[in-house]
Tab-separated table of C-alpha atoms and ligand atoms in Angstrom:
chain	number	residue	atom	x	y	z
A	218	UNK	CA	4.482	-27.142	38.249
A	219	UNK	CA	2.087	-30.354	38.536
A	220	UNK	CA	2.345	-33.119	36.357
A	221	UNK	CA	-0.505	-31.891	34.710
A	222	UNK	CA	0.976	-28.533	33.902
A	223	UNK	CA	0.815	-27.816	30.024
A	224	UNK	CA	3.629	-24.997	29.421
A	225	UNK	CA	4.819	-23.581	26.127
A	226	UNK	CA	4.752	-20.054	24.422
A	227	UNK	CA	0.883	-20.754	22.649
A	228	UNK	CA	-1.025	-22.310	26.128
A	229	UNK	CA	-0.306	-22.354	29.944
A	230	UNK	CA	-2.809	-25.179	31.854
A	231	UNK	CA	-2.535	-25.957	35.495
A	232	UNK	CA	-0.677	-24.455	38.832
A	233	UNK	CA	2.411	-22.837	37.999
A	234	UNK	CA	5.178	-23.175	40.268
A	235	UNK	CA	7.476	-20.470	39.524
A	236	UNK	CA	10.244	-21.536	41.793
A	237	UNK	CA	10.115	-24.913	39.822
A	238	UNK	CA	10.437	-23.317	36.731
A	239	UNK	CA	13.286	-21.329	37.917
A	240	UNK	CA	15.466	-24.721	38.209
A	241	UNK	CA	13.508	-26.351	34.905
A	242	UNK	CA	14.888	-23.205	33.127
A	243	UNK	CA	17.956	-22.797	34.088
A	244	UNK	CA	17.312	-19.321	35.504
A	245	UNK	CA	18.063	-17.118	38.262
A	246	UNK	CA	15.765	-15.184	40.927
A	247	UNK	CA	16.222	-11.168	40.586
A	248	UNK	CA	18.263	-10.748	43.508
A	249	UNK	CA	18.436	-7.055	45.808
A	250	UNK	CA	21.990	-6.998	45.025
A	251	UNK	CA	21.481	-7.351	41.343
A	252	UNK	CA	18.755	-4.543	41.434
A	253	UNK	CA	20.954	-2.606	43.896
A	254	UNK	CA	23.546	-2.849	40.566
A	255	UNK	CA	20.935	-1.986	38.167
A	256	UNK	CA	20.133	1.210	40.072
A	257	UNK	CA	24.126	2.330	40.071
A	258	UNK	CA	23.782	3.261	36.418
A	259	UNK	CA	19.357	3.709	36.342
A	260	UNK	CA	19.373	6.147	39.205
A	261	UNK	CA	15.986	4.254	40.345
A	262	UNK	CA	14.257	1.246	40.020
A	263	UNK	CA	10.936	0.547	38.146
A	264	UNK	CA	8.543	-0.694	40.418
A	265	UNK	CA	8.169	-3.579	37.943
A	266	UNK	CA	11.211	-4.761	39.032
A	267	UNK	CA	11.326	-3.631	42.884
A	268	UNK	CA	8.170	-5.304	43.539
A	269	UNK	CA	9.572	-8.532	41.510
A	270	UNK	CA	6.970	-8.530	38.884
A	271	UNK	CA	10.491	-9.146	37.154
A	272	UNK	CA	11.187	-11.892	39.412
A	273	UNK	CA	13.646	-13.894	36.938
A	274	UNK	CA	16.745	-13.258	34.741
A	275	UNK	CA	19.447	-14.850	32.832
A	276	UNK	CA	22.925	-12.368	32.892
A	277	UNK	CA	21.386	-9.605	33.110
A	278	UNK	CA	24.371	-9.442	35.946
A	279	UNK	CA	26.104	-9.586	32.598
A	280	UNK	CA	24.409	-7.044	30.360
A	281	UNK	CA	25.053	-4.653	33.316
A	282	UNK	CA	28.841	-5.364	32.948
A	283	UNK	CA	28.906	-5.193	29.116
A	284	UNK	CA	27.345	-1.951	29.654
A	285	UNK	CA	29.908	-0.712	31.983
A	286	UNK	CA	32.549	-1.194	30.366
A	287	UNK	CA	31.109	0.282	27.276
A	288	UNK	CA	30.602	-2.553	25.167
A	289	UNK	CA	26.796	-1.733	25.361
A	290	UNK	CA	23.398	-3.928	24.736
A	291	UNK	CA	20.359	-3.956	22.758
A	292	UNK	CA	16.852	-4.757	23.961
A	293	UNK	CA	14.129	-6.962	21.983
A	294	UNK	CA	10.699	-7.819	22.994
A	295	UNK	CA	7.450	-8.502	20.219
A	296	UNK	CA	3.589	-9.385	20.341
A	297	UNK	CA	1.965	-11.695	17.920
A	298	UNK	CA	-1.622	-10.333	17.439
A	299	UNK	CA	-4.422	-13.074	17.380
A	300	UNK	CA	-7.992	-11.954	18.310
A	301	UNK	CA	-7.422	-8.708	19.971
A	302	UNK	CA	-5.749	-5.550	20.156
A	303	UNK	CA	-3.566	-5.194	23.222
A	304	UNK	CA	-4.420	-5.017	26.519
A	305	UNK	CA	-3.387	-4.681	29.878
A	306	UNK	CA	-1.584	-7.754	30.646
A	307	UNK	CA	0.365	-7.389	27.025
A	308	UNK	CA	1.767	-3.707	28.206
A	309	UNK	CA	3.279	-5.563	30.913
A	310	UNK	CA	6.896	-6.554	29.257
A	311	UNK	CA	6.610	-3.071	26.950
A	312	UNK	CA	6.707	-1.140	30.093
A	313	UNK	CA	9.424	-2.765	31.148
A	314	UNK	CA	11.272	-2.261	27.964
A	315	UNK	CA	10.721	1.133	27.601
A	316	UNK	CA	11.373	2.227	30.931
A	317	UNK	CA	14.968	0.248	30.466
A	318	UNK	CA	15.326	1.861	26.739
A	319	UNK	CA	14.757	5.002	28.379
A	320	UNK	CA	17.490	4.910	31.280
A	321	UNK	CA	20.187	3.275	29.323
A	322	UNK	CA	19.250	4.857	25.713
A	323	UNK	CA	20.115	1.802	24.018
A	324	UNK	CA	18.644	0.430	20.513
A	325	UNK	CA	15.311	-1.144	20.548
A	326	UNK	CA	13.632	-4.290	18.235
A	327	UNK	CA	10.034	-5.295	18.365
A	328	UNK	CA	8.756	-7.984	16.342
A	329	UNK	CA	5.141	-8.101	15.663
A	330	UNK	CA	4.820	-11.826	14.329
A	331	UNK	CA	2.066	-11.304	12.046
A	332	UNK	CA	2.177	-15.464	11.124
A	333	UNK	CA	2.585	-16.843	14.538
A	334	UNK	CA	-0.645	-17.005	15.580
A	335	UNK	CA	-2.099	-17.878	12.553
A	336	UNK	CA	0.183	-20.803	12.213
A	337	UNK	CA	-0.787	-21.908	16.512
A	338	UNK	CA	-4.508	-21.881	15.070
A	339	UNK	CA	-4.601	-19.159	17.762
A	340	UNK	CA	-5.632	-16.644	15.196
A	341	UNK	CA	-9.017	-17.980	12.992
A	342	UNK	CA	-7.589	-16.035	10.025
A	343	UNK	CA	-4.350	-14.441	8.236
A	344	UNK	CA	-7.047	-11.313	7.776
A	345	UNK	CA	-7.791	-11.342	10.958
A	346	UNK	CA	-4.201	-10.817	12.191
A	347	UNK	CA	-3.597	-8.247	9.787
A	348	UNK	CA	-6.579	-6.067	11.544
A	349	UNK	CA	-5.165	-5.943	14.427
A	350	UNK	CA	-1.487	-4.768	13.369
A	351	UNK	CA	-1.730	-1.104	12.686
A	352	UNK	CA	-3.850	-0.796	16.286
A	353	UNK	CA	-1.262	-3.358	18.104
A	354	UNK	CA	1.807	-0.488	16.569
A	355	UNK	CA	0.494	2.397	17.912
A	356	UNK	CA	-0.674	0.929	21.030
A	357	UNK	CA	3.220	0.187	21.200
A	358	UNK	CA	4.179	3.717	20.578
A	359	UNK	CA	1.895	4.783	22.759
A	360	UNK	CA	3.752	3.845	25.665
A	361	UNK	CA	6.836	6.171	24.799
A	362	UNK	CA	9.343	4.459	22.642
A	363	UNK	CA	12.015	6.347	21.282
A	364	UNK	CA	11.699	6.781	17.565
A	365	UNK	CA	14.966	6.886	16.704
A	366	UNK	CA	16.171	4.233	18.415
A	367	UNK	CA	13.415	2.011	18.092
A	368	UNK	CA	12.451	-0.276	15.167
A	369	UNK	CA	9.190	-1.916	15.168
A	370	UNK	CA	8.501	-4.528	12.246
A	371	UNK	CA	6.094	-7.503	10.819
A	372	UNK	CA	7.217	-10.528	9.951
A	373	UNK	CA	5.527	-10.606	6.619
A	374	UNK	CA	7.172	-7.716	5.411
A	375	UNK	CA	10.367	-7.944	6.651
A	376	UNK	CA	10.881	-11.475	5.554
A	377	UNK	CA	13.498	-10.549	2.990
A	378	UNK	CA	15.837	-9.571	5.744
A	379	UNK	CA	15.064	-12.123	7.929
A	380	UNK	CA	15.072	-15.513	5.838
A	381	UNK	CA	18.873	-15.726	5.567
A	382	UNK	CA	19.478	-15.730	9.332
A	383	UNK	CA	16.558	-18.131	9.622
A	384	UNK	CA	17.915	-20.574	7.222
A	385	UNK	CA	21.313	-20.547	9.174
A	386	UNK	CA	19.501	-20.621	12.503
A	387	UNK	CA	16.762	-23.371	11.798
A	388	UNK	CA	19.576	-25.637	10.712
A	389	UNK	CA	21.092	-25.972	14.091
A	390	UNK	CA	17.361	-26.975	15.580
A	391	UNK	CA	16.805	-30.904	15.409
A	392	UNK	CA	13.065	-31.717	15.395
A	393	UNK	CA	13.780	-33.677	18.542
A	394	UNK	CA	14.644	-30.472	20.772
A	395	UNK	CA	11.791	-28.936	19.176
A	396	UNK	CA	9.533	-30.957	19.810
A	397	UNK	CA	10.904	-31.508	23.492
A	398	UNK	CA	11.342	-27.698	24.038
A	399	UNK	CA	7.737	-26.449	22.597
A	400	UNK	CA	5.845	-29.563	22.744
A	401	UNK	CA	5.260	-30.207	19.311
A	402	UNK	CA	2.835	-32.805	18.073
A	403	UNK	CA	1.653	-34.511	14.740
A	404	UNK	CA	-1.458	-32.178	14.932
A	405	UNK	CA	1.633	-29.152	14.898
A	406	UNK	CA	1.391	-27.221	11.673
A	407	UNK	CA	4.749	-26.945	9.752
A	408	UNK	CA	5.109	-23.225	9.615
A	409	UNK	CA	4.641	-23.191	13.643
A	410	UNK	CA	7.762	-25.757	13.663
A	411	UNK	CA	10.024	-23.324	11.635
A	412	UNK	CA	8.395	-20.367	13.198
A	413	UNK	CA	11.297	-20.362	16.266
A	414	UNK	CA	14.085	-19.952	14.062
A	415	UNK	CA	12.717	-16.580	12.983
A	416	UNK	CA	12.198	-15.671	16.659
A	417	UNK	CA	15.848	-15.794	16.921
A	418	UNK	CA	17.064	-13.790	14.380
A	419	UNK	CA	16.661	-10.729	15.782
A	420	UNK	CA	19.059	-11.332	18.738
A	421	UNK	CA	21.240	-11.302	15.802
A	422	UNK	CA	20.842	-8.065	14.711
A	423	UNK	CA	24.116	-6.343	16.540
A	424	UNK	CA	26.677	-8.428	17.640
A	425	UNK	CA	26.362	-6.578	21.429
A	426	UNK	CA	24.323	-8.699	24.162
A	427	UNK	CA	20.793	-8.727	23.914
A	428	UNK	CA	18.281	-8.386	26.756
A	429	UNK	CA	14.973	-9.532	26.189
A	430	UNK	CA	12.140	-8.562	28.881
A	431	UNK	CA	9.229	-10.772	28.369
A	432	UNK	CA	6.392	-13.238	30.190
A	433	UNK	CA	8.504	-16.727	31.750
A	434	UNK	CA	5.919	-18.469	28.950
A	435	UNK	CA	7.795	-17.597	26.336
A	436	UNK	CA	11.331	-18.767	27.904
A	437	UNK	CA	11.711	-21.749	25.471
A	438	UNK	CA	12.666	-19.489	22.221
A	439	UNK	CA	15.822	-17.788	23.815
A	440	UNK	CA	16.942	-21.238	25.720
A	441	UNK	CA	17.329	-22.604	22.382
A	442	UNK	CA	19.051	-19.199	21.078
A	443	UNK	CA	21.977	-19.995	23.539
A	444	UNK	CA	22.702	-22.533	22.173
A	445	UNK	CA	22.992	-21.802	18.683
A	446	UNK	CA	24.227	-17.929	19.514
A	447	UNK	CA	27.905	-18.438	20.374
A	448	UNK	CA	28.723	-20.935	17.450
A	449	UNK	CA	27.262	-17.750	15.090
A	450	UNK	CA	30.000	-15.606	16.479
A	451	UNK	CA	27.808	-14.207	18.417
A	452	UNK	CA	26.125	-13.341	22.514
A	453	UNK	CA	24.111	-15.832	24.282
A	454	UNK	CA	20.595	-13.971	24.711
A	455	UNK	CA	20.114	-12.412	28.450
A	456	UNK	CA	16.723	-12.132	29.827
A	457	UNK	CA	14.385	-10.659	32.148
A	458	UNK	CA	11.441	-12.699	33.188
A	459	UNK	CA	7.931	-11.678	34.575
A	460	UNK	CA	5.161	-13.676	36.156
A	461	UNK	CA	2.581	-14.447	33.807
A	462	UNK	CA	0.184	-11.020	34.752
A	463	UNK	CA	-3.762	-11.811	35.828
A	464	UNK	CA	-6.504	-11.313	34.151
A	465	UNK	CA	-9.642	-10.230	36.460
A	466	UNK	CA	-11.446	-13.466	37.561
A	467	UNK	CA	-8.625	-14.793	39.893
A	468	UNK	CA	-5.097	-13.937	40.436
A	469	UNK	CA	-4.347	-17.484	38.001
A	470	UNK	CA	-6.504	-16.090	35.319
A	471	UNK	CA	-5.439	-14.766	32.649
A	472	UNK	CA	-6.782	-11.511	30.504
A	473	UNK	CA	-8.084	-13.185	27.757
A	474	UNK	CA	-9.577	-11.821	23.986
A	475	UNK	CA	-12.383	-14.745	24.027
A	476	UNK	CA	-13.613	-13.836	27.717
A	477	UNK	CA	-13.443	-9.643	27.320
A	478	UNK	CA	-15.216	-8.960	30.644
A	479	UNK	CA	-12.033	-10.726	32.304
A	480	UNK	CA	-9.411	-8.124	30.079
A	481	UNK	CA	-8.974	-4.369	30.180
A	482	UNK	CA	-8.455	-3.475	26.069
A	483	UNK	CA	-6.179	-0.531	25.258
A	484	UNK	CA	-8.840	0.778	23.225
A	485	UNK	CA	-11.946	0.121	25.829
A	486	UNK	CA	-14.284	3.102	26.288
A	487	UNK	CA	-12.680	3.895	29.719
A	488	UNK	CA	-16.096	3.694	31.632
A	489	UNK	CA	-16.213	0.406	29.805
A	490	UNK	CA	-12.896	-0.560	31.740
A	491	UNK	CA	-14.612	0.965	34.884
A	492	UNK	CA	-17.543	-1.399	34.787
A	493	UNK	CA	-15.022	-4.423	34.388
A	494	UNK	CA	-12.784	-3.488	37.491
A	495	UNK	CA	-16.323	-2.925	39.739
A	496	UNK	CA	-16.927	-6.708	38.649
A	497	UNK	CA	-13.327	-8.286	39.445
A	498	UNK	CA	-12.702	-11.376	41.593
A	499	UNK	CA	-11.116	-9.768	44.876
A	500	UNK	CA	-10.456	-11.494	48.461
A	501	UNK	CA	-12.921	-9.578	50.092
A	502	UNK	CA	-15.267	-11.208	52.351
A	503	UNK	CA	-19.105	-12.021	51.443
A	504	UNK	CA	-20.583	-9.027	53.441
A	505	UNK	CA	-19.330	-5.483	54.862
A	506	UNK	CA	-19.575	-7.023	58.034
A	507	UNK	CA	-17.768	-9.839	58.182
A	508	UNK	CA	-15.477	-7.571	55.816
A	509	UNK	CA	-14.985	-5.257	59.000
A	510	UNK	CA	-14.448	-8.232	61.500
A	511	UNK	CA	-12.027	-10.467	59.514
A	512	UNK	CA	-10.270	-8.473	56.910
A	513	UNK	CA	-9.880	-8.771	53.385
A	514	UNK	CA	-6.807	-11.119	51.414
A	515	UNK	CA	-5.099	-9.111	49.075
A	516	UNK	CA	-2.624	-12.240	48.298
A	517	UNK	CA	-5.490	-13.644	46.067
A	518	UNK	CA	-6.989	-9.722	44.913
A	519	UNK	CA	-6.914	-8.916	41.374
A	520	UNK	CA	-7.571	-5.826	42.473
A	521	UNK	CA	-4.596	-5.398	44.544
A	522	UNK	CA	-2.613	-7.073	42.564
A	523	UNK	CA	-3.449	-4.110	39.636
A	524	UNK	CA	-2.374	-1.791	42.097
A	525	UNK	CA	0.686	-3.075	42.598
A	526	UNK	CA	1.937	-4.085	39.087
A	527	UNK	CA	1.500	-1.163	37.670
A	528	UNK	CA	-1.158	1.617	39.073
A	529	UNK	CA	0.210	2.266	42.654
A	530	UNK	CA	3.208	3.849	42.419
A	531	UNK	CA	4.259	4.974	46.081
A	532	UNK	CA	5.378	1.618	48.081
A	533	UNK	CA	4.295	3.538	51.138
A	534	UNK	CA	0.849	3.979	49.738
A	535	UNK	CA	1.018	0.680	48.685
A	536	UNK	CA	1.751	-0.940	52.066
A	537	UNK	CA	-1.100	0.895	53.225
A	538	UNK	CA	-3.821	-0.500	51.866
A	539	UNK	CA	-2.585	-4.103	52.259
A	540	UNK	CA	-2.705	-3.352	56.012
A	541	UNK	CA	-6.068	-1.299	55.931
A	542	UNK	CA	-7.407	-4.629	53.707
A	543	UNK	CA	-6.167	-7.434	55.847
A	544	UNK	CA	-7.321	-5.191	58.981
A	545	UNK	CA	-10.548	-4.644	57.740
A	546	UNK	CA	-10.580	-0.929	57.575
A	547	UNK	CA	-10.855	-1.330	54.160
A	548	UNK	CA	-14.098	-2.135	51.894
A	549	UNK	CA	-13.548	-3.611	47.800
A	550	UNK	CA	-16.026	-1.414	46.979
A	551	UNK	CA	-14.185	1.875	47.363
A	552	UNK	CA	-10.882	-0.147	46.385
A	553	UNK	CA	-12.429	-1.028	42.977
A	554	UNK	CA	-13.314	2.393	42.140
A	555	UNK	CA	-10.156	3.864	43.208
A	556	UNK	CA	-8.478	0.961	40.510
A	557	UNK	CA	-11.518	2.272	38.006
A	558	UNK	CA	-10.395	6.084	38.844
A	559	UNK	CA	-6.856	5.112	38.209
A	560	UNK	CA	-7.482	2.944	34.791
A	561	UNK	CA	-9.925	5.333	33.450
A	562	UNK	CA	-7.163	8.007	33.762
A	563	UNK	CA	-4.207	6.073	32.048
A	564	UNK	CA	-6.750	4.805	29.086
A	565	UNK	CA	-7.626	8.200	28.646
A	566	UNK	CA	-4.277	9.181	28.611
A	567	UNK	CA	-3.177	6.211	26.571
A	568	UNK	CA	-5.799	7.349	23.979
A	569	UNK	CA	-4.587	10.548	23.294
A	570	UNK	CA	-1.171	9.593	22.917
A	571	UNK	CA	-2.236	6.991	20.411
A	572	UNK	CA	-4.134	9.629	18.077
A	573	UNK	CA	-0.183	11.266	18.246
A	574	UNK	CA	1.295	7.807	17.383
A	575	UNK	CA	-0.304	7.538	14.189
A	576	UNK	CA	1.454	11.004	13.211
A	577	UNK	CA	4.925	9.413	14.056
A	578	UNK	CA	4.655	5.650	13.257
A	579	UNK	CA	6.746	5.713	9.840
A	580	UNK	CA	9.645	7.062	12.008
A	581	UNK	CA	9.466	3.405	13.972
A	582	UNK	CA	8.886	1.411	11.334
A	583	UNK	CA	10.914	3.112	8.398
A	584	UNK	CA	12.879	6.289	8.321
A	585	UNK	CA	13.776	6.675	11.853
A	586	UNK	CA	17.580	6.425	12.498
A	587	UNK	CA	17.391	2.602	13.518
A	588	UNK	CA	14.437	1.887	10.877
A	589	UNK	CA	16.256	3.186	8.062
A	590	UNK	CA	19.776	1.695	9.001
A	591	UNK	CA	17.659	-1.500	9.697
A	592	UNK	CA	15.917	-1.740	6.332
A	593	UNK	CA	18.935	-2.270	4.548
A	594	UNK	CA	20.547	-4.980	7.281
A	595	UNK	CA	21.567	-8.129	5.721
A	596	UNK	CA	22.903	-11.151	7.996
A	597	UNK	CA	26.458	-11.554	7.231
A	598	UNK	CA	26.556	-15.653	6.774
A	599	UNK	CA	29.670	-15.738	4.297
A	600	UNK	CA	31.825	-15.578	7.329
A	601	UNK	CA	30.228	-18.224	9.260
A	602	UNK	CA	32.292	-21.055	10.075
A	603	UNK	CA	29.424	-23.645	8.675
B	245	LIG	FE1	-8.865	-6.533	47.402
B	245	LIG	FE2	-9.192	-4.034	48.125
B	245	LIG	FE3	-11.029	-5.877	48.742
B	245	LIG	FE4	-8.677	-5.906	49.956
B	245	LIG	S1	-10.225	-4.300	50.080
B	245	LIG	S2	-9.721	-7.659	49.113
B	245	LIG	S3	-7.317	-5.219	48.315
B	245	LIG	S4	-10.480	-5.183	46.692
């Protein structure tokens, strides 16, 4: 990263360097071998993580061992809603999760942080959040969670359950590392500064290892988790760590609720979508000519870059149109609409299946076989060694 790089969980400024942060993080690159593990018990790979959207981890070379031998894992991932419901770049680390939920058929926890944002003055109001939850749920569903071994809940009303674990977690956090981990300032509200504690807690919801897919921005939570975990009794957090996913006015922009021309919304009208993609930054050239003559860059395409995060599935296909872009044979016209096609299709889809969510959503959030068993957990701190 620069110097001028601003990087915490609530706001990413500047170039980011993601090699830096691999060595500023203390993580690993997704290696070929570790995939080629990963596949041994998947069967296949996701192209999420052959194409290295996944590009960093922290023992997940571990989680695959645990899971060999038996002892098992559980996954975690969450969204805090602020001014929108979800959209494209949020499905990101969901897809991930489920597809991995899905291939090892392993217990599933997804915070919705219905104070977070509030309390980051992300959010203009607590009512505000609270508009977006039901939407942000089944937009979660949506994508094919397992109900029974899936357990989605809000902060707000699953406080009871949390607190305890808070209390024992937040007490092993000096202000110092705080402040040095998430850049906390005088201007910080209070709530935001105890807010990481309840982040934690649900890594301590089984005493298996957890694996948490998410955005690298959000890294800082489950660095400080490994250091608390193991003096709980209890596994060091693994993770799984994306590049921070474009938006549609330049590969570093991000998809962003205050700019919604730049963001594809779950719910968008899909010719609404359509008319978004036809308007995206790519690196075509100014004119069809000069198009024809010196090729496109796909490097710096949003447009490609769509395609191959999530809406190109075949490499082969894939490798294709690089070529026929860089060679010219290709014009971002027709490319655009053939993203639009695509998008249009999957919201359509997306929609449908979130009409059936609503039908289901108690089963996630209470009487399911992991809701129900979770809505009478209780954080076992007489044993601690304090
Ligand atoms: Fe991007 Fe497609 Fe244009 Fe190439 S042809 S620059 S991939 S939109």
């Amino acid at each position: 990263m620069t110097e001028k790089t601003v990087f915490t969980p609530w706001e990413v400024e500047g170039v980011v360097d993601y090699e830096k942060l691999l060595k500023e993080f203390g993580a690993y690159r997704v290696t070929d071998e570790l995939l080629t593990e990963l596949k041994k018990h998947t069967g296949e790979l996701h192209i999420l993580l052959s194409r290295k959207v996944f590009y960093a981890h922290r023992d997940l070379d571990l989680v695959l061992k645990d899971y060999a031998e038996g002892k098992g894992f559980f996954l975690y991932t969450g969204i805090a809603p602020s001014r929108s419901t979800m959209h494209l770049a949020h499905i990101v680390p969901f897809v991930m999760t489920q597809w991995l939920q899905e291939k090892f058929k392993v217990n599933t926890y997804i915070m919705i942080p219905d104070e977070e944002k509030y309390l980051a003055k992300k959010a203009s109001s607590l009512a505000k959040v609270d508009s977006l939850v039901e939407q942000t749920i089944l937009d979660i569903i949506a994508l094919g969670f397992d109900p029974d071994r899936t357990f989605i809940f809000r902060d707000r009303e699953y406080i009871k359950h949390l607190y305890t674990a808070a209390v024992v977690v937040a007490r092993r956090i000096n202000f110092s590392l705080a402040k040095a981990v998430f850049g906390f300032h005088g201007e910080t509200s209070i709530g935001l500064i105890f807010y990481p504690a309840l982040q934690i807690v649900p890594t301590l919801f089984e005493k298996k290892r957890c694996l948490i897919p998410y955005g690298i921005d959000q890294d800082p939570y489950f660095r400080i988790q490994r250091d608390i975990a193991p003096k709980l009794g209890y596994c060091k957090t693994a993770s799984l760590m994306s590049i921070l996913i474009p938006g549609l006015e330049g590969i570093k922009s991000k998809m962003s609720a205050s700019k919604p021309e730049t963001a594809i919304f779950l719910k968008d009208p899909p010719e609404v979508a359509a008319k978004k993609i036809m308007n995206a930054f790519t690196g075509g050239q100014p004119t069809i000519k000069e198009q024809r003559e010196k090729g496109g860059n796909p490097n710096i395409c949003c447009v490609y870059q769509w395609f191959r995060i999530l809406f190109e599935p075949s490499d082969k296909a894939l490798l294709e149109r690089y070529e026929k872009c860089i060679n010219g044979e290709l014009l971002c016209g027709e490319c655009k609409k053939e993203l639009a096609e695509r998008i249009k299709e999957f919201l359509k889809k997306h929609q449908q299946k979130v009409k059936e969510a609503e039908k289901i959503k108690d089963k996630f959030l209470y009487d399911g076989k992991l809701a129900s068993r979770m809505w009478n957990w209780e954080f076992d701190y007489a044993s601690l060694r304090e």
